[in-house]
Amino acid sequence: MTGVLIADDDDLVRAGLRAILGAEDDLTVTGEVTDGADVVQAAVRRRPDVVLMDVRMPRLDGIQATRLLLDRFTADAPKVLVVTTFANDEYVYEALRAGASGFLLKRARPEQIVEAVRVVARGDSLLFPAAVRRLAASYGRPDGRIGRAELTAREAEVLTLMADGLSNAEIAARLVLGVETVKSHVGSILGKLGVRDRTQAVVVAYKSGFVSL
């Protein structure tokens, strides 16, 4: 069972998300908050697997709430899925930079919302390559951080496909590998790059020039 914490100041949005997620046998809403300032305390108490985080909230926005949340958990941090009205919202890029695992549009269909929660809960990132490229470009010129010698040839292949937005299952199919083997490669990549999740690994891949913008 995947537990989800909903953070949104709109009553109708929370009710809609609660109804959509509650209809699934493998998902449950463990709590709701109406402001980013309450996210960390709720997450500590409820221990959700995923936080659906509204970008714009009155006292503390979703970006700051994401930073505080991920700083609070040194291990087993919940995945953050940012919920936004506009895909090109500047807040989205800041939230990804803060450590969110992906973003979801509020106008997404119910089945897309459910699948997005499942995707990030199992350790994949809900990445839109164009958005991540724009995020990486905001860092400026490539810094050469990744040398190919740091990664094995297979890890380099996996990271390149991650940057294309492929999930572990899709990478496994592309490279004719088992999903668990891909997960192992992803874990090794994260460790070598010193990042906490796939989104940050992909940003580093673009920022370093390992993958072309």
PDB file of C-alpha atoms in Angstrom:
ATOM      1  CA  MET A   1       0.000   0.000   0.000  1.00  0.00           C
ATOM      2  CA  THR A   2       1.384   3.386  -1.014  1.00  0.00           C
ATOM      3  CA  GLY A   3       0.603   6.220   1.387  1.00  0.00           C
ATOM      4  CA  VAL A   4       0.053   9.696  -0.027  1.00  0.00           C
ATOM      5  CA  LEU A   5       0.069  13.046   1.760  1.00  0.00           C
ATOM      6  CA  ILE A   6      -1.822  15.803  -0.069  1.00  0.00           C
ATOM      7  CA  ALA A   7      -0.577  19.376   0.383  1.00  0.00           C
ATOM      8  CA  ASP A   8      -2.877  21.900  -1.297  1.00  0.00           C
ATOM      9  CA  ASP A   9      -4.758  24.963  -0.101  1.00  0.00           C
ATOM     10  CA  ASP A  10      -7.719  24.367  -2.443  1.00  0.00           C
ATOM     11  CA  ASP A  11     -10.497  22.338  -0.802  1.00  0.00           C
ATOM     12  CA  LEU A  12     -11.859  21.135  -4.130  1.00  0.00           C
ATOM     13  CA  VAL A  13      -8.459  19.984  -5.361  1.00  0.00           C
ATOM     14  CA  ARG A  14      -7.823  18.044  -2.157  1.00  0.00           C
ATOM     15  CA  ALA A  15     -11.249  16.448  -2.329  1.00  0.00           C
ATOM     16  CA  GLY A  16     -10.725  15.460  -5.953  1.00  0.00           C
ATOM     17  CA  LEU A  17      -7.306  13.963  -5.306  1.00  0.00           C
ATOM     18  CA  ARG A  18      -8.601  12.128  -2.241  1.00  0.00           C
ATOM     19  CA  ALA A  19     -11.434  10.593  -4.265  1.00  0.00           C
ATOM     20  CA  ILE A  20      -9.173   9.592  -7.161  1.00  0.00           C
ATOM     21  CA  LEU A  21      -6.499   8.010  -4.984  1.00  0.00           C
ATOM     22  CA  GLY A  22      -8.943   6.446  -2.555  1.00  0.00           C
ATOM     23  CA  ALA A  23     -10.574   4.487  -5.361  1.00  0.00           C
ATOM     24  CA  GLU A  24      -7.354   2.505  -5.922  1.00  0.00           C
ATOM     25  CA  ASP A  25      -6.650  -0.687  -3.974  1.00  0.00           C
ATOM     26  CA  ASP A  26      -2.916   0.020  -3.692  1.00  0.00           C
ATOM     27  CA  LEU A  27      -3.093   3.728  -2.755  1.00  0.00           C
ATOM     28  CA  THR A  28      -4.278   5.438   0.411  1.00  0.00           C
ATOM     29  CA  VAL A  29      -4.384   9.072   1.518  1.00  0.00           C
ATOM     30  CA  THR A  30      -2.597   9.176   4.867  1.00  0.00           C
ATOM     31  CA  GLY A  31      -3.152  12.884   5.500  1.00  0.00           C
ATOM     32  CA  GLU A  32      -3.900  16.342   4.119  1.00  0.00           C
ATOM     33  CA  VAL A  33      -2.476  19.787   4.837  1.00  0.00           C
ATOM     34  CA  THR A  34      -3.424  23.175   3.466  1.00  0.00           C
ATOM     35  CA  ASP A  35      -0.043  24.888   3.630  1.00  0.00           C
ATOM     36  CA  GLY A  36       3.586  24.049   3.012  1.00  0.00           C
ATOM     37  CA  ALA A  37       4.421  25.081   6.573  1.00  0.00           C
ATOM     38  CA  ASP A  38       2.609  21.983   7.827  1.00  0.00           C
ATOM     39  CA  VAL A  39       4.132  19.459   5.429  1.00  0.00           C
ATOM     40  CA  VAL A  40       7.165  18.377   7.446  1.00  0.00           C
ATOM     41  CA  GLN A  41       5.244  17.791  10.667  1.00  0.00           C
ATOM     42  CA  ALA A  42       2.548  15.850   8.810  1.00  0.00           C
ATOM     43  CA  ALA A  43       5.131  13.756   6.978  1.00  0.00           C
ATOM     44  CA  VAL A  44       6.952  12.895  10.213  1.00  0.00           C
ATOM     45  CA  ARG A  45       3.657  11.865  11.790  1.00  0.00           C
ATOM     46  CA  ARG A  46       2.070  10.078   8.827  1.00  0.00           C
ATOM     47  CA  ARG A  47       5.166   8.691   7.062  1.00  0.00           C
ATOM     48  CA  PRO A  48       3.783   8.907   3.510  1.00  0.00           C
ATOM     49  CA  ASP A  49       5.567   7.355   0.564  1.00  0.00           C
ATOM     50  CA  VAL A  50       4.610  10.229  -1.734  1.00  0.00           C
ATOM     51  CA  VAL A  51       3.707  13.878  -1.127  1.00  0.00           C
ATOM     52  CA  LEU A  52       1.489  15.556  -3.712  1.00  0.00           C
ATOM     53  CA  MET A  53       2.775  19.105  -3.307  1.00  0.00           C
ATOM     54  CA  ASP A  54       0.957  22.153  -4.603  1.00  0.00           C
ATOM     55  CA  VAL A  55       3.452  24.729  -5.857  1.00  0.00           C
ATOM     56  CA  ARG A  56       1.618  27.828  -4.661  1.00  0.00           C
ATOM     57  CA  MET A  57       0.421  27.895  -1.057  1.00  0.00           C
ATOM     58  CA  PRO A  58      -0.178  30.918   1.195  1.00  0.00           C
ATOM     59  CA  ARG A  59       2.409  30.842   4.003  1.00  0.00           C
ATOM     60  CA  LEU A  60       5.087  28.515   2.644  1.00  0.00           C
ATOM     61  CA  ASP A  61       5.216  27.520  -1.014  1.00  0.00           C
ATOM     62  CA  GLY A  62       5.864  24.044  -2.328  1.00  0.00           C
ATOM     63  CA  ILE A  63       9.487  24.786  -3.175  1.00  0.00           C
ATOM     64  CA  GLN A  64      10.496  25.718   0.360  1.00  0.00           C
ATOM     65  CA  ALA A  65       8.346  22.906   1.743  1.00  0.00           C
ATOM     66  CA  THR A  66      10.134  20.420  -0.519  1.00  0.00           C
ATOM     67  CA  ARG A  67      13.550  21.633   0.654  1.00  0.00           C
ATOM     68  CA  LEU A  68      12.554  21.438   4.318  1.00  0.00           C
ATOM     69  CA  LEU A  69      10.993  18.020   3.879  1.00  0.00           C
ATOM     70  CA  LEU A  70      13.979  16.441   2.143  1.00  0.00           C
ATOM     71  CA  ASP A  71      16.392  18.053   4.594  1.00  0.00           C
ATOM     72  CA  ARG A  72      14.395  16.593   7.496  1.00  0.00           C
ATOM     73  CA  PHE A  73      14.670  13.004   6.296  1.00  0.00           C
ATOM     74  CA  THR A  74      18.199  11.654   6.027  1.00  0.00           C
ATOM     75  CA  ALA A  75      16.843   8.301   4.836  1.00  0.00           C
ATOM     76  CA  ASP A  76      13.539   7.003   3.479  1.00  0.00           C
ATOM     77  CA  ALA A  77      12.400  10.476   2.495  1.00  0.00           C
ATOM     78  CA  PRO A  78       8.996  10.581   0.830  1.00  0.00           C
ATOM     79  CA  LYS A  79       8.971  11.284  -2.891  1.00  0.00           C
ATOM     80  CA  VAL A  80       7.654  14.696  -3.833  1.00  0.00           C
ATOM     81  CA  LEU A  81       5.370  15.050  -6.830  1.00  0.00           C
ATOM     82  CA  VAL A  82       4.695  18.706  -7.553  1.00  0.00           C
ATOM     83  CA  VAL A  83       1.191  19.602  -8.691  1.00  0.00           C
ATOM     84  CA  THR A  84       0.912  22.719 -10.803  1.00  0.00           C
ATOM     85  CA  THR A  85      -1.491  24.526 -13.110  1.00  0.00           C
ATOM     86  CA  PHE A  86       1.035  25.386 -15.824  1.00  0.00           C
ATOM     87  CA  ALA A  87       3.845  23.188 -17.148  1.00  0.00           C
ATOM     88  CA  ASN A  88       6.054  26.220 -17.773  1.00  0.00           C
ATOM     89  CA  ASP A  89       5.587  27.612 -14.277  1.00  0.00           C
ATOM     90  CA  GLU A  90       8.984  28.842 -13.050  1.00  0.00           C
ATOM     91  CA  TYR A  91       8.125  27.322  -9.690  1.00  0.00           C
ATOM     92  CA  VAL A  92       8.250  23.879 -11.311  1.00  0.00           C
ATOM     93  CA  TYR A  93      11.930  24.210 -12.180  1.00  0.00           C
ATOM     94  CA  GLU A  94      12.754  25.476  -8.716  1.00  0.00           C
ATOM     95  CA  ALA A  95      10.874  22.547  -7.188  1.00  0.00           C
ATOM     96  CA  LEU A  96      12.820  20.068  -9.320  1.00  0.00           C
ATOM     97  CA  ARG A  97      16.026  21.785  -8.291  1.00  0.00           C
ATOM     98  CA  ALA A  98      14.909  21.455  -4.654  1.00  0.00           C
ATOM     99  CA  GLY A  99      14.592  17.694  -5.057  1.00  0.00           C
ATOM    100  CA  ALA A 100      11.089  16.945  -6.329  1.00  0.00           C
ATOM    101  CA  SER A 101      10.815  13.698  -8.280  1.00  0.00           C
ATOM    102  CA  GLY A 102       8.615  15.197 -10.975  1.00  0.00           C
ATOM    103  CA  PHE A 103       5.581  17.320 -11.635  1.00  0.00           C
ATOM    104  CA  LEU A 104       1.973  16.778 -12.570  1.00  0.00           C
ATOM    105  CA  LEU A 105      -0.553  19.148 -14.105  1.00  0.00           C
ATOM    106  CA  LYS A 106      -3.769  19.754 -12.158  1.00  0.00           C
ATOM    107  CA  ARG A 107      -5.737  19.130 -15.326  1.00  0.00           C
ATOM    108  CA  ALA A 108      -4.290  15.618 -15.648  1.00  0.00           C
ATOM    109  CA  ARG A 109      -6.796  12.821 -16.039  1.00  0.00           C
ATOM    110  CA  PRO A 110      -7.470  10.592 -12.997  1.00  0.00           C
ATOM    111  CA  GLU A 111      -5.595   7.663 -14.513  1.00  0.00           C
ATOM    112  CA  GLN A 112      -2.576   9.898 -15.153  1.00  0.00           C
ATOM    113  CA  ILE A 113      -2.571  11.075 -11.541  1.00  0.00           C
ATOM    114  CA  VAL A 114      -2.737   7.506 -10.256  1.00  0.00           C
ATOM    115  CA  GLU A 115       0.049   6.350 -12.551  1.00  0.00           C
ATOM    116  CA  ALA A 116       2.228   9.340 -11.633  1.00  0.00           C
ATOM    117  CA  VAL A 117       1.975   8.476  -7.938  1.00  0.00           C
ATOM    118  CA  ARG A 118       2.868   4.858  -8.661  1.00  0.00           C
ATOM    119  CA  VAL A 119       5.812   5.887 -10.843  1.00  0.00           C
ATOM    120  CA  VAL A 120       7.499   8.043  -8.203  1.00  0.00           C
ATOM    121  CA  ALA A 121       6.606   5.634  -5.382  1.00  0.00           C
ATOM    122  CA  ARG A 122       8.561   2.832  -7.032  1.00  0.00           C
ATOM    123  CA  GLY A 123      11.642   5.017  -7.385  1.00  0.00           C
ATOM    124  CA  ASP A 124      11.287   6.317 -10.920  1.00  0.00           C
ATOM    125  CA  SER A 125      11.082  10.018 -11.676  1.00  0.00           C
ATOM    126  CA  LEU A 126       8.253  11.579 -13.609  1.00  0.00           C
ATOM    127  CA  LEU A 127      10.538  13.472 -15.946  1.00  0.00           C
ATOM    128  CA  PHE A 128       9.678  15.597 -18.927  1.00  0.00           C
ATOM    129  CA  PRO A 129      12.964  15.882 -20.853  1.00  0.00           C
ATOM    130  CA  ALA A 130      12.237  19.401 -22.105  1.00  0.00           C
ATOM    131  CA  ALA A 131      11.613  20.626 -18.563  1.00  0.00           C
ATOM    132  CA  VAL A 132      14.764  19.030 -17.199  1.00  0.00           C
ATOM    133  CA  ARG A 133      16.844  20.400 -20.056  1.00  0.00           C
ATOM    134  CA  ARG A 134      15.542  23.870 -19.277  1.00  0.00           C
ATOM    135  CA  LEU A 135      16.332  23.347 -15.618  1.00  0.00           C
ATOM    136  CA  ALA A 136      19.859  22.218 -16.431  1.00  0.00           C
ATOM    137  CA  ALA A 137      20.362  25.147 -18.791  1.00  0.00           C
ATOM    138  CA  SER A 138      19.565  27.529 -15.954  1.00  0.00           C
ATOM    139  CA  TYR A 139      22.807  26.468 -14.256  1.00  0.00           C
ATOM    140  CA  GLY A 140      24.900  28.011 -17.003  1.00  0.00           C
ATOM    141  CA  ARG A 141      27.716  26.499 -19.036  1.00  0.00           C
ATOM    142  CA  PRO A 142      28.598  22.782 -18.718  1.00  0.00           C
ATOM    143  CA  ASP A 143      31.003  22.194 -15.842  1.00  0.00           C
ATOM    144  CA  GLY A 144      32.487  18.856 -16.907  1.00  0.00           C
ATOM    145  CA  ARG A 145      31.558  17.295 -13.562  1.00  0.00           C
ATOM    146  CA  ILE A 146      31.052  13.802 -14.966  1.00  0.00           C
ATOM    147  CA  GLY A 147      34.031  12.160 -16.545  1.00  0.00           C
ATOM    148  CA  ARG A 148      33.209   9.021 -18.463  1.00  0.00           C
ATOM    149  CA  ALA A 149      35.797   7.188 -16.388  1.00  0.00           C
ATOM    150  CA  GLU A 150      33.565   7.683 -13.332  1.00  0.00           C
ATOM    151  CA  LEU A 151      30.823   5.526 -14.800  1.00  0.00           C
ATOM    152  CA  THR A 152      30.996   2.093 -16.340  1.00  0.00           C
ATOM    153  CA  ALA A 153      29.950   1.802 -19.964  1.00  0.00           C
ATOM    154  CA  ARG A 154      26.629   0.301 -18.892  1.00  0.00           C
ATOM    155  CA  GLU A 155      26.022   3.027 -16.308  1.00  0.00           C
ATOM    156  CA  ALA A 156      26.686   5.632 -18.980  1.00  0.00           C
ATOM    157  CA  GLU A 157      24.057   3.988 -21.187  1.00  0.00           C
ATOM    158  CA  VAL A 158      21.565   3.906 -18.327  1.00  0.00           C
ATOM    159  CA  LEU A 159      22.147   7.566 -17.429  1.00  0.00           C
ATOM    160  CA  THR A 160      21.692   8.627 -21.047  1.00  0.00           C
ATOM    161  CA  LEU A 161      18.349   6.811 -21.200  1.00  0.00           C
ATOM    162  CA  MET A 162      17.330   8.293 -17.852  1.00  0.00           C
ATOM    163  CA  ALA A 163      17.946  11.713 -19.389  1.00  0.00           C
ATOM    164  CA  ASP A 164      15.571  10.749 -22.203  1.00  0.00           C
ATOM    165  CA  GLY A 165      12.863  10.258 -19.581  1.00  0.00           C
ATOM    166  CA  LEU A 166      12.756   6.442 -19.673  1.00  0.00           C
ATOM    167  CA  SER A 167      11.620   4.502 -16.608  1.00  0.00           C
ATOM    168  CA  ASN A 168      13.541   1.560 -15.173  1.00  0.00           C
ATOM    169  CA  ALA A 169      11.248  -0.864 -16.998  1.00  0.00           C
ATOM    170  CA  GLU A 170      11.714   0.982 -20.287  1.00  0.00           C
ATOM    171  CA  ILE A 171      15.483   1.083 -19.839  1.00  0.00           C
ATOM    172  CA  ALA A 172      15.478  -2.650 -19.055  1.00  0.00           C
ATOM    173  CA  ALA A 173      13.560  -3.365 -22.258  1.00  0.00           C
ATOM    174  CA  ARG A 174      15.816  -1.114 -24.340  1.00  0.00           C
ATOM    175  CA  LEU A 175      19.046  -2.672 -23.021  1.00  0.00           C
ATOM    176  CA  VAL A 176      17.644  -6.208 -22.653  1.00  0.00           C
ATOM    177  CA  LEU A 177      18.326  -6.282 -18.924  1.00  0.00           C
ATOM    178  CA  GLY A 178      16.318  -7.215 -15.864  1.00  0.00           C
ATOM    179  CA  VAL A 179      14.565  -4.385 -14.033  1.00  0.00           C
ATOM    180  CA  GLU A 180      16.451  -5.218 -10.830  1.00  0.00           C
ATOM    181  CA  THR A 181      19.735  -4.948 -12.727  1.00  0.00           C
ATOM    182  CA  VAL A 182      18.735  -1.512 -13.979  1.00  0.00           C
ATOM    183  CA  LYS A 183      17.792  -0.473 -10.439  1.00  0.00           C
ATOM    184  CA  SER A 184      21.242  -1.563  -9.305  1.00  0.00           C
ATOM    185  CA  HIS A 185      22.886   0.536 -12.020  1.00  0.00           C
ATOM    186  CA  VAL A 186      20.726   3.538 -11.103  1.00  0.00           C
ATOM    187  CA  GLY A 187      21.707   3.179  -7.441  1.00  0.00           C
ATOM    188  CA  SER A 188      25.375   3.066  -8.403  1.00  0.00           C
ATOM    189  CA  ILE A 189      24.970   6.157 -10.598  1.00  0.00           C
ATOM    190  CA  LEU A 190      23.310   8.098  -7.785  1.00  0.00           C
ATOM    191  CA  GLY A 191      26.106   7.134  -5.416  1.00  0.00           C
ATOM    192  CA  LYS A 192      28.870   8.121  -7.808  1.00  0.00           C
ATOM    193  CA  LEU A 193      27.264  11.456  -8.611  1.00  0.00           C
ATOM    194  CA  GLY A 194      26.433  12.181  -4.981  1.00  0.00           C
ATOM    195  CA  VAL A 195      22.751  12.899  -5.663  1.00  0.00           C
ATOM    196  CA  ARG A 196      19.608  11.707  -3.939  1.00  0.00           C
ATOM    197  CA  ASP A 197      17.369  10.822  -6.866  1.00  0.00           C
ATOM    198  CA  ARG A 198      17.023  10.329 -10.610  1.00  0.00           C
ATOM    199  CA  THR A 199      15.911  13.870 -11.312  1.00  0.00           C
ATOM    200  CA  GLN A 200      19.049  15.298  -9.767  1.00  0.00           C
ATOM    201  CA  ALA A 201      21.193  12.736 -11.617  1.00  0.00           C
ATOM    202  CA  VAL A 202      19.711  13.821 -14.925  1.00  0.00           C
ATOM    203  CA  VAL A 203      20.245  17.486 -14.099  1.00  0.00           C
ATOM    204  CA  VAL A 204      23.898  16.725 -13.369  1.00  0.00           C
ATOM    205  CA  ALA A 205      24.148  14.803 -16.648  1.00  0.00           C
ATOM    206  CA  TYR A 206      22.949  17.859 -18.595  1.00  0.00           C
ATOM    207  CA  LYS A 207      24.800  20.382 -16.457  1.00  0.00           C
ATOM    208  CA  SER A 208      28.100  18.560 -16.902  1.00  0.00           C
ATOM    209  CA  GLY A 209      27.735  18.244 -20.655  1.00  0.00           C
ATOM    210  CA  PHE A 210      27.596  14.434 -20.374  1.00  0.00           C
ATOM    211  CA  VAL A 211      24.273  14.672 -22.193  1.00  0.00           C
ATOM    212  CA  SER A 212      23.806  17.484 -24.704  1.00  0.00           C
ATOM    213  CA  LEU A 213      21.172  20.145 -24.092  1.00  0.00           C
TER     214      LEU A 213
END
